[in-house]
Coordinates of C-alpha atoms in Angstrom, one line a residue:
Chain A
V1 CA 0.0 0.0 0.0
D2 CA 1.4 3.4 -1.1
L3 CA -0.2 6.4 0.6
G4 CA 0.3 9.8 -0.9
T5 CA 3.9 9.3 -2.1
N6 CA 5.4 8.4 -5.4
P7 CA 8.2 5.8 -5.2
A8 CA 8.2 5.2 -9.0
V9 CA 10.0 8.6 -9.2
S10 CA 11.4 9.3 -5.7
L11 CA 13.3 6.1 -4.9
P12 CA 16.7 5.3 -6.4
E13 CA 17.3 3.1 -9.4
L14 CA 13.9 3.5 -11.0
R15 CA 14.2 0.7 -13.5
R16 CA 14.5 -1.6 -10.6
I17 CA 11.6 0.0 -8.7
R18 CA 9.3 -0.2 -11.8
S19 CA 10.2 -3.9 -12.2
I20 CA 9.4 -4.6 -8.6
L21 CA 6.0 -2.7 -8.7
A22 CA 5.1 -4.5 -11.9
Q23 CA 5.6 -8.0 -10.5
E24 CA 2.6 -10.3 -10.7
R25 CA 3.2 -11.6 -7.1
L26 CA 2.9 -8.1 -5.7
F27 CA -0.5 -6.5 -5.2
V28 CA -0.1 -2.7 -5.3
V29 CA -2.6 -0.4 -3.8
V30 CA -2.1 3.4 -4.3
Q31 CA -4.0 6.1 -2.5
D32 CA -3.4 9.5 -3.9
A33 CA -5.2 12.7 -5.0
F34 CA -3.8 12.5 -8.6
L35 CA -2.8 9.5 -10.8
S36 CA 1.0 9.4 -10.3
E37 CA 3.6 7.2 -12.0
T38 CA 3.2 4.8 -9.1
G39 CA -0.6 4.9 -9.5
R40 CA -0.1 3.8 -13.1
L41 CA 1.7 0.6 -11.9
A42 CA -1.0 -0.1 -9.2
D43 CA -3.6 -2.9 -9.2
V44 CA -6.0 -0.7 -7.3
V45 CA -6.1 3.1 -7.0
L46 CA -8.0 4.8 -4.2
P47 CA -8.8 8.4 -5.0
A48 CA -8.0 10.5 -1.9
A49 CA -9.1 14.0 -0.8
L50 CA -6.6 16.9 -0.7
W51 CA -5.9 19.2 2.3
G52 CA -8.8 21.7 1.5
E53 CA -11.2 18.8 1.1
K54 CA -10.9 17.3 4.6
T55 CA -10.5 18.3 8.2
G56 CA -7.4 17.3 10.3
T57 CA -4.3 18.5 12.1
F58 CA -0.8 18.7 10.8
T59 CA 2.4 19.2 12.8
N60 CA 5.3 21.3 11.4
A61 CA 8.9 20.3 11.8
D62 CA 9.1 22.9 14.6
R63 CA 6.4 21.0 16.5
T64 CA 3.7 23.5 15.7
V65 CA 0.2 21.9 15.4
H66 CA -2.3 23.5 13.1
L67 CA -5.9 22.6 12.5
S68 CA -6.9 22.5 8.8
E69 CA -10.6 22.7 8.1
K70 CA -12.5 21.3 5.2
A71 CA -13.4 24.0 2.8
V72 CA -14.9 22.1 -0.2
E73 CA -16.2 18.6 -0.8
P74 CA -13.7 16.2 -2.5
P75 CA -14.4 15.6 -6.2
G76 CA -16.0 12.4 -7.5
Q77 CA -15.4 9.3 -5.5
A78 CA -12.5 10.8 -3.5
R79 CA -12.6 10.4 0.3
S80 CA -10.3 11.5 3.1
D81 CA -7.4 9.2 4.1
L82 CA -9.0 8.8 7.5
D83 CA -12.3 7.6 6.0
I84 CA -10.5 5.2 3.7
W85 CA -8.6 3.7 6.6
L86 CA -11.7 3.5 8.8
E87 CA -13.5 1.6 6.0
F88 CA -10.6 -0.9 6.0
T89 CA -11.0 -1.5 9.7
R90 CA -14.7 -2.1 9.3
M91 CA -14.1 -4.5 6.4
L92 CA -11.5 -6.3 8.5
D93 CA -14.0 -6.4 11.4
L94 CA -11.2 -5.5 13.9
R95 CA -12.5 -6.0 17.5
D96 CA -11.2 -5.6 21.0
A97 CA -11.1 -8.2 23.8
D98 CA -14.8 -7.5 24.7
G99 CA -15.9 -8.2 21.1
Q100 CA -16.6 -4.5 20.6
P101 CA -15.3 -2.6 17.5
L102 CA -11.6 -1.9 18.0
L103 CA -11.9 1.8 17.0
K104 CA -14.6 3.6 19.0
W105 CA -14.3 6.8 17.0
S106 CA -14.9 7.9 13.5
S107 CA -14.5 11.7 13.1
P108 CA -11.2 13.6 12.8
E109 CA -11.8 15.3 16.1
E110 CA -12.5 12.0 17.9
A111 CA -9.3 10.5 16.4
F112 CA -7.3 13.5 17.6
D113 CA -8.7 13.2 21.1
H114 CA -7.8 9.5 21.2
F115 CA -4.3 10.3 19.8
K116 CA -3.6 13.1 22.4
R117 CA -4.4 10.7 25.2
L118 CA -1.7 8.3 23.9
T119 CA 0.9 11.1 23.9
S120 CA 0.2 12.0 27.6
G121 CA 3.5 12.0 29.6
R122 CA 5.6 11.3 26.5
P123 CA 8.1 13.8 25.0
C124 CA 5.6 14.8 22.2
D125 CA 2.8 15.6 24.7
Y126 CA -0.4 16.8 22.9
S127 CA -2.7 16.2 25.9
G128 CA -3.4 19.9 26.6
M129 CA -4.6 20.6 23.0
S130 CA -8.1 20.4 21.5
Y131 CA -9.8 21.3 18.3
Q132 CA -11.5 24.2 20.2
R133 CA -8.1 25.5 21.4
L134 CA -6.6 25.2 18.0
R135 CA -9.5 27.1 16.5
G136 CA -9.1 29.9 19.1
Q137 CA -5.3 30.1 19.3
G138 CA -4.5 29.1 15.8
Q139 CA -1.3 27.2 16.5
I140 CA 0.2 25.3 19.5
Q141 CA 3.6 23.7 19.8
W142 CA 4.0 20.4 21.6
P143 CA 4.7 19.7 24.5
C144 CA 1.3 21.0 25.6
N145 CA 0.3 19.8 29.1
A146 CA -0.1 21.0 32.7
D147 CA 3.6 22.1 32.7
H148 CA 3.2 23.9 29.4
P149 CA -0.5 24.9 29.1
D150 CA 0.2 27.1 26.0
G151 CA 2.7 24.8 24.4
G152 CA 6.5 24.7 24.7
E153 CA 8.5 27.0 22.5
R154 CA 11.9 25.4 23.5
L155 CA 12.8 21.8 24.2
Y156 CA 15.6 20.7 26.6
E157 CA 15.2 23.8 28.9
G158 CA 17.8 23.8 31.6
G159 CA 20.0 21.4 29.5
T160 CA 18.0 18.3 30.3
F161 CA 17.6 16.0 27.3
N162 CA 15.2 13.0 26.8
T163 CA 18.0 10.5 27.4
D164 CA 17.0 9.1 30.7
P165 CA 16.9 5.3 30.2
E166 CA 13.4 5.2 31.8
H167 CA 12.1 8.0 29.5
C168 CA 14.0 7.6 26.2
E169 CA 12.3 5.8 23.2
E170 CA 15.2 3.7 22.1
Y171 CA 18.9 3.1 23.0
G172 CA 20.4 4.4 19.7
H173 CA 22.6 2.9 17.1
D174 CA 26.3 2.8 15.9
L175 CA 26.4 5.3 13.1
T176 CA 28.7 3.3 10.8
T177 CA 26.9 0.0 10.8
G178 CA 23.5 0.8 12.2
A179 CA 24.0 -1.9 14.9
A180 CA 21.4 -1.3 17.7
N181 CA 22.7 -0.5 21.2
E182 CA 21.3 -2.7 23.9
E183 CA 19.8 -1.5 27.2
K184 CA 22.8 -2.5 29.3
D185 CA 25.2 -0.7 27.0
Y186 CA 23.0 2.4 27.1
R187 CA 22.7 2.3 30.9
A188 CA 26.5 1.9 31.2
L189 CA 26.8 5.3 29.4
N190 CA 24.8 6.8 32.3
P191 CA 23.1 9.4 30.1
A192 CA 20.7 10.6 32.8
G193 CA 19.3 13.6 30.9
R194 CA 22.7 14.6 29.3
A195 CA 23.1 15.0 25.6
I196 CA 24.9 12.2 23.7
L197 CA 27.2 13.5 20.9
K198 CA 28.0 10.8 18.4
A199 CA 30.8 10.6 15.8
A200 CA 31.6 8.3 13.0
H201 CA 34.9 7.8 11.1
Y202 CA 34.8 8.8 7.4
S203 CA 33.9 6.1 5.0
P204 CA 34.3 6.7 1.3
P205 CA 31.1 6.5 -1.0
H206 CA 30.3 3.0 -2.1
E207 CA 30.5 4.1 -5.7
Q208 CA 33.5 6.2 -6.8
P209 CA 34.2 7.8 -10.2
S210 CA 36.0 5.6 -12.6
D211 CA 37.3 5.8 -16.2
D212 CA 33.9 4.7 -17.6
Y213 CA 31.9 6.9 -15.2
P214 CA 34.3 9.8 -14.4
L215 CA 31.9 12.4 -12.9
L216 CA 29.9 12.5 -9.6
L217 CA 26.2 13.2 -9.7
T218 CA 24.3 14.8 -6.9
T219 CA 20.5 15.2 -7.0
G220 CA 18.3 17.7 -5.3
R221 CA 15.5 20.2 -5.5
S222 CA 14.3 23.3 -7.3
V223 CA 12.5 26.0 -5.3
F224 CA 9.6 25.8 -7.8
H225 CA 8.7 22.2 -7.2
F226 CA 7.9 19.9 -4.3
H227 CA 8.9 16.2 -4.5
T228 CA 7.6 14.7 -7.8
R229 CA 5.5 17.7 -8.9
T230 CA 2.2 15.9 -8.3
K231 CA 0.7 19.2 -7.1
A232 CA 3.3 21.8 -8.1
G233 CA 3.4 20.6 -11.7
R234 CA -0.3 21.4 -12.0
S235 CA 0.2 25.0 -10.9
P236 CA 0.9 26.8 -14.3
Q237 CA 3.1 29.5 -12.7
L238 CA 5.3 26.9 -11.0
Q239 CA 5.4 24.5 -13.9
Q240 CA 6.4 27.4 -16.3
A241 CA 9.1 28.6 -13.9
A242 CA 10.9 25.2 -14.2
P243 CA 9.2 23.2 -16.9
E244 CA 11.8 20.5 -17.6
V245 CA 14.8 18.7 -16.2
W246 CA 18.3 20.2 -16.6
V247 CA 21.9 19.2 -15.9
E248 CA 24.2 21.6 -14.1
V249 CA 27.8 21.4 -15.2
S250 CA 30.9 23.3 -14.1
S251 CA 32.5 25.6 -16.7
E252 CA 35.7 23.6 -16.5
D253 CA 34.0 20.3 -17.3
A254 CA 31.8 21.9 -20.0
K255 CA 34.9 23.3 -21.7
Q256 CA 36.6 20.0 -21.6
L257 CA 33.6 18.1 -23.1
A258 CA 32.8 21.0 -25.6
I259 CA 29.3 21.5 -24.0
G260 CA 27.6 24.8 -24.4
D261 CA 24.8 26.3 -22.2
G262 CA 21.5 24.8 -23.4
D263 CA 23.0 21.9 -25.3
L264 CA 21.1 18.6 -25.1
V265 CA 23.2 16.1 -23.0
R266 CA 23.0 12.5 -21.9
L267 CA 23.9 11.3 -18.5
Q268 CA 24.6 7.6 -18.0
S269 CA 25.3 5.6 -14.9
R270 CA 25.6 1.8 -14.3
R271 CA 21.8 1.8 -13.7
G272 CA 20.3 4.0 -16.4
S273 CA 20.4 7.2 -18.4
L274 CA 18.8 10.6 -18.6
Q275 CA 18.6 13.4 -21.2
G276 CA 18.3 17.1 -20.5
R277 CA 19.6 20.6 -21.3
A278 CA 23.0 21.6 -19.9
R279 CA 23.3 24.6 -17.7
I280 CA 26.8 25.9 -17.1
A281 CA 26.6 26.6 -13.4
D282 CA 28.7 27.3 -10.3
V283 CA 29.2 23.7 -9.3
R284 CA 32.5 22.1 -8.3
P285 CA 34.5 20.6 -11.2
G286 CA 33.9 16.9 -11.4
L287 CA 30.4 17.3 -9.9
L288 CA 27.0 17.5 -11.7
F289 CA 23.6 18.4 -10.3
V290 CA 20.2 17.3 -11.5
P291 CA 16.8 18.1 -9.9
F292 CA 14.8 14.9 -9.1
H293 CA 11.3 16.2 -9.7
Y294 CA 10.8 15.3 -13.4
G295 CA 8.9 12.0 -13.8
Y296 CA 6.5 11.0 -16.5
W297 CA 2.9 11.5 -15.3
D298 CA 2.4 14.6 -17.5
R299 CA 3.2 12.3 -20.5
D300 CA 0.6 9.8 -19.2
R301 CA 3.3 7.2 -18.5
A302 CA 4.8 5.3 -15.5
G303 CA 8.3 5.4 -17.0
P304 CA 10.3 6.8 -19.9
D305 CA 9.6 6.4 -23.6
G306 CA 12.9 7.3 -25.1
G307 CA 14.8 10.1 -23.3
A308 CA 14.4 9.6 -19.6
T309 CA 14.0 12.7 -17.3
A310 CA 13.9 11.4 -13.8
A311 CA 17.2 11.8 -11.9
N312 CA 16.6 8.6 -10.0
E313 CA 17.1 6.6 -13.2
L314 CA 20.8 7.1 -12.3
T315 CA 21.0 6.8 -8.5
I316 CA 22.2 3.8 -6.6
T317 CA 20.2 1.4 -4.4
D318 CA 22.1 2.0 -1.1
W319 CA 21.0 3.7 2.1
D320 CA 22.3 5.1 5.4
P321 CA 22.2 2.2 7.9
V322 CA 20.6 4.2 10.7
S323 CA 18.2 6.7 9.1
K324 CA 17.6 4.4 6.0
Q325 CA 17.8 7.5 3.8
P326 CA 18.9 6.5 0.3
Y327 CA 22.2 7.9 -0.9
F328 CA 20.8 10.4 -3.5
K329 CA 23.9 12.5 -3.4
V330 CA 26.6 10.2 -4.8
A331 CA 26.4 8.3 -8.1
A332 CA 29.2 7.9 -10.7
V333 CA 28.1 9.0 -14.2
R334 CA 29.3 9.7 -17.7
L335 CA 28.3 13.0 -19.5
T336 CA 28.0 13.2 -23.3
R337 CA 26.7 16.0 -25.7
L338 CA 23.9 15.0 -28.0
E339 CA 22.8 18.2 -29.8
P340 CA 23.6 21.9 -29.7
A341 CA 21.2 24.3 -28.1
G342 CA 18.2 24.9 -30.4
D343 CA 16.2 28.1 -31.0
D344 CA 13.6 26.9 -28.6
P345 CA 15.3 26.1 -25.3
E346 CA 12.4 25.6 -22.9
G347 CA 14.6 26.8 -20.1
G348 CA 11.9 28.8 -18.2
E349 CA 12.4 31.5 -15.7
A350 CA 14.4 29.4 -13.3
R351 CA 17.6 30.0 -15.2
Chain B
V1 CA 56.6 -16.6 23.2
K2 CA 53.0 -17.7 23.6
L3 CA 51.8 -14.1 22.9
A4 CA 53.0 -14.8 19.3
R5 CA 50.5 -17.6 19.0
A6 CA 47.6 -15.3 20.3
I7 CA 48.6 -12.6 17.8
S8 CA 48.7 -15.2 15.0
Q9 CA 45.3 -16.5 15.9
L10 CA 43.8 -13.0 15.9
H11 CA 45.5 -12.2 12.6
R12 CA 43.9 -15.4 11.2
S13 CA 40.5 -14.4 12.5
E14 CA 40.7 -11.1 10.8
R15 CA 41.9 -12.5 7.5
D16 CA 39.2 -15.2 7.6
L17 CA 36.6 -12.5 8.2
V18 CA 37.8 -10.6 5.1
G19 CA 37.0 -13.6 2.9
E20 CA 33.8 -14.5 4.7
Y21 CA 32.4 -11.0 4.6
R22 CA 33.1 -10.8 0.8
R23 CA 31.5 -14.2 0.2
V24 CA 28.4 -13.3 2.2
A25 CA 28.2 -9.9 0.4
D26 CA 28.3 -11.4 -3.1
R27 CA 26.0 -14.3 -2.2
H28 CA 23.3 -11.8 -1.0
A29 CA 24.0 -9.1 -3.7
V30 CA 20.2 -8.4 -4.0
E31 CA 20.1 -7.5 -0.3
H32 CA 21.7 -4.1 -0.9
D33 CA 22.3 -3.2 2.7
V34 CA 24.0 -6.5 3.4
Y35 CA 26.0 -6.2 0.3
H36 CA 27.4 -2.8 0.9
M37 CA 27.9 -3.3 4.7
C38 CA 29.7 -6.6 4.3
H39 CA 32.1 -5.0 1.8
L40 CA 32.7 -2.1 4.3
L41 CA 33.3 -4.5 7.2
A42 CA 35.6 -6.7 5.0
A43 CA 37.7 -3.5 4.5
Q44 CA 37.7 -2.9 8.3
C45 CA 39.0 -6.4 8.9
A46 CA 41.7 -6.1 6.2
T47 CA 42.9 -2.9 7.9
H48 CA 43.0 -4.7 11.3
A49 CA 45.1 -7.5 9.7
E50 CA 47.4 -5.0 8.1
R51 CA 48.0 -3.2 11.4
L52 CA 48.8 -6.5 13.1
Q53 CA 51.5 -7.2 10.5
P54 CA 54.4 -5.4 12.4
F55 CA 53.5 -7.2 15.6
L56 CA 53.6 -10.6 13.8
E57 CA 57.1 -9.7 12.8
R58 CA 58.0 -8.3 16.3
Y59 CA 57.0 -11.6 18.0
G60 CA 58.1 -13.9 15.1
A61 CA 54.5 -15.1 14.7
Q62 CA 53.1 -16.9 11.6
A63 CA 51.2 -14.8 9.1
H64 CA 48.0 -16.1 7.5
E65 CA 47.2 -15.3 3.9
L66 CA 43.7 -15.1 2.5
D67 CA 42.5 -18.6 2.0
A68 CA 41.9 -18.0 -1.7
P69 CA 43.9 -15.8 -4.2
E70 CA 42.4 -12.4 -5.1
L71 CA 41.9 -13.2 -8.8
W72 CA 40.1 -16.4 -8.0
E73 CA 37.9 -14.6 -5.4
S74 CA 37.0 -11.8 -7.9
V75 CA 35.9 -14.4 -10.6
V76 CA 33.9 -16.4 -8.1
G77 CA 32.5 -13.2 -6.6
T78 CA 31.1 -12.3 -10.0
V79 CA 29.5 -15.7 -10.3
R80 CA 28.0 -15.4 -6.8
R81 CA 26.5 -11.9 -7.6
T82 CA 25.0 -13.1 -10.9
N83 CA 23.6 -16.1 -9.1
A84 CA 22.1 -14.0 -6.3
K85 CA 20.4 -11.8 -8.9
L86 CA 19.0 -14.9 -10.8
L87 CA 17.7 -16.4 -7.5
G88 CA 16.1 -13.1 -6.3
R89 CA 14.3 -13.3 -2.9
S90 CA 12.5 -16.3 -1.5
T91 CA 12.0 -18.3 1.7
A92 CA 15.2 -20.3 0.7
T93 CA 17.4 -17.2 0.2
G94 CA 16.1 -15.8 3.5
L95 CA 17.1 -18.9 5.4
L96 CA 20.5 -18.9 3.7
L97 CA 21.0 -15.2 4.7
L98 CA 20.1 -16.0 8.3
S99 CA 22.5 -19.0 8.4
D100 CA 25.3 -16.8 6.8
L101 CA 24.7 -14.1 9.4
R102 CA 24.8 -16.6 12.2
R103 CA 28.2 -18.0 11.0
L104 CA 29.5 -14.4 10.7
Y105 CA 28.4 -13.7 14.2
L106 CA 30.3 -16.7 15.6
L107 CA 33.4 -15.8 13.6
V108 CA 33.4 -12.2 14.8
A109 CA 32.8 -13.4 18.4
E110 CA 36.0 -15.4 18.0
A111 CA 37.9 -12.4 16.7
E112 CA 36.5 -10.3 19.5
I113 CA 37.8 -12.6 22.2
N114 CA 41.1 -13.0 20.4
W115 CA 41.5 -9.2 20.6
W116 CA 41.0 -9.4 24.4
M117 CA 43.6 -12.1 24.8
V118 CA 46.1 -10.1 22.8
R119 CA 45.3 -7.0 24.7
Q120 CA 45.8 -8.6 28.2
G121 CA 49.0 -10.2 26.9
A122 CA 50.2 -6.9 25.6
M123 CA 49.6 -5.3 29.0
A124 CA 51.4 -8.0 30.8
A125 CA 54.3 -7.8 28.3
R126 CA 54.2 -3.9 28.7
D127 CA 53.9 -3.6 24.9
T128 CA 52.0 -0.2 24.9
E129 CA 51.9 -0.1 21.0
L130 CA 50.1 -3.4 20.9
A131 CA 47.7 -2.3 23.7
E132 CA 47.0 0.9 21.7
L133 CA 46.2 -1.1 18.6
F134 CA 43.5 -2.8 20.6
E135 CA 42.0 0.6 21.4
R136 CA 42.0 1.5 17.7
C137 CA 40.5 -1.8 16.4
H138 CA 38.5 -3.6 19.1
E139 CA 35.6 -1.1 19.1
E140 CA 35.0 -1.8 15.4
T141 CA 35.0 -5.6 16.0
R142 CA 32.6 -5.1 18.9
N143 CA 30.3 -3.1 16.6
Q144 CA 30.6 -5.8 13.9
L145 CA 29.2 -8.3 16.5
K146 CA 26.4 -5.9 17.3
W147 CA 25.6 -5.4 13.6
A148 CA 25.4 -9.1 13.0
K149 CA 23.1 -9.5 16.0
T150 CA 20.9 -6.6 14.9
K151 CA 20.5 -8.1 11.4
I152 CA 19.7 -11.5 12.8
K153 CA 17.1 -10.1 15.1
E154 CA 15.6 -8.1 12.2
A155 CA 15.5 -11.1 9.8
S156 CA 14.5 -13.9 12.1
P157 CA 10.7 -13.2 12.6
Q158 CA 9.9 -12.9 8.8
T159 CA 12.2 -15.7 7.8
L160 CA 11.3 -18.2 10.5
V161 CA 7.6 -17.6 10.8
G162 CA 6.5 -15.6 7.8
G163 CA 5.5 -17.2 4.4

């Protein structure tokens, strides 16, 4: 089940991801507001409501909780994620030890009230919040409880961290291998509310530039798009500002490979290839940059037909052992020039 | 001296682990985290063995070479990786991974206790350089042991009870 994300563009080594999602033995369910690349590979697609079409809270990275109210009805058969999940639990007939339905609630507000009771006494304490308070106050940061009735602006006041063995949520990992610490190792450190600073020795990237693939590719974002453009690409201003993929090359490498600004180029790695216009940019010699937003949904396809545009065609299946974040920033590639810049370079305003 | 024998045993453990990590990596090339981590840990063990080399000479101990020549290993490694890709993932490959990780755990445990023997011997012989080598390497060996245990704990439920 894939809920509101798009692994057929956002995960590394897309040829591999498409072949996995297309397997007969895998039953793929995608729940999204728009038909994404991943949705095109799914066995079942559940249309979901967007933020203005449903009520619920969201929590920012700085712990601020907002209430977002439904403004319009979702179109067609689309339903909110919560309603879809509740329908699942009813179909599965999940029950508690007394034979009663497992979930006693059905509205977003009831779900929030149940959730906030679960957080009581934990680091992310929502217990002092309510829909009424969020409507009145607008925004509240957790922790919000008897000690912090209006929410807590700062964590770790007085230099006390959530490291006490009785209070912490896990015992941590070795950064190099991801090996889990055990309770007795952790207690032996005697953290008792002190911060734990961790270090790891340098280890070289698992894929290094070679004679065949002499350049290093790093992938990233444009300010005009979010993730795989599922929403941003449907906003004409944002789409026009950065309409197509590009390849940033240092002036040194461009000179050596006789590549001019706007030339059509091909990037090739051990896993796949990509085509786009070159931009001579202020990147380090030996390094290339490609934004990862450009999949195939706006060409009504799950994958490329001819020149590929998704940066993750090139990236490597490898991830950090602790955070499990894929290594999007290091892949060895080869750069070649295909055609000179035409009269109609669709560079957009992002140049 | 008898310390020479302990150093030689430790050196052998580390050299054996280099080969074993590489074999497990290539045999499970479709498990990307296992593949990359085993190659990284093989490099750690190779560095340990290299750092032990001067002490082998100092104590007149016997050196252990890799049990198979590099060229042979690189050819067989390619065959193992291709084989892993053809086999893909199944209950059988899951069980094989668990059994490989279990063997790795036991081999690393042997290396870890060998490090302690050498360290205690080095302290008694007042060989501060050898004792310092323990400080530089033993932590990594201990983390290798924790890594194998973590992977075994992760893989066991699905492999032993799942479909």
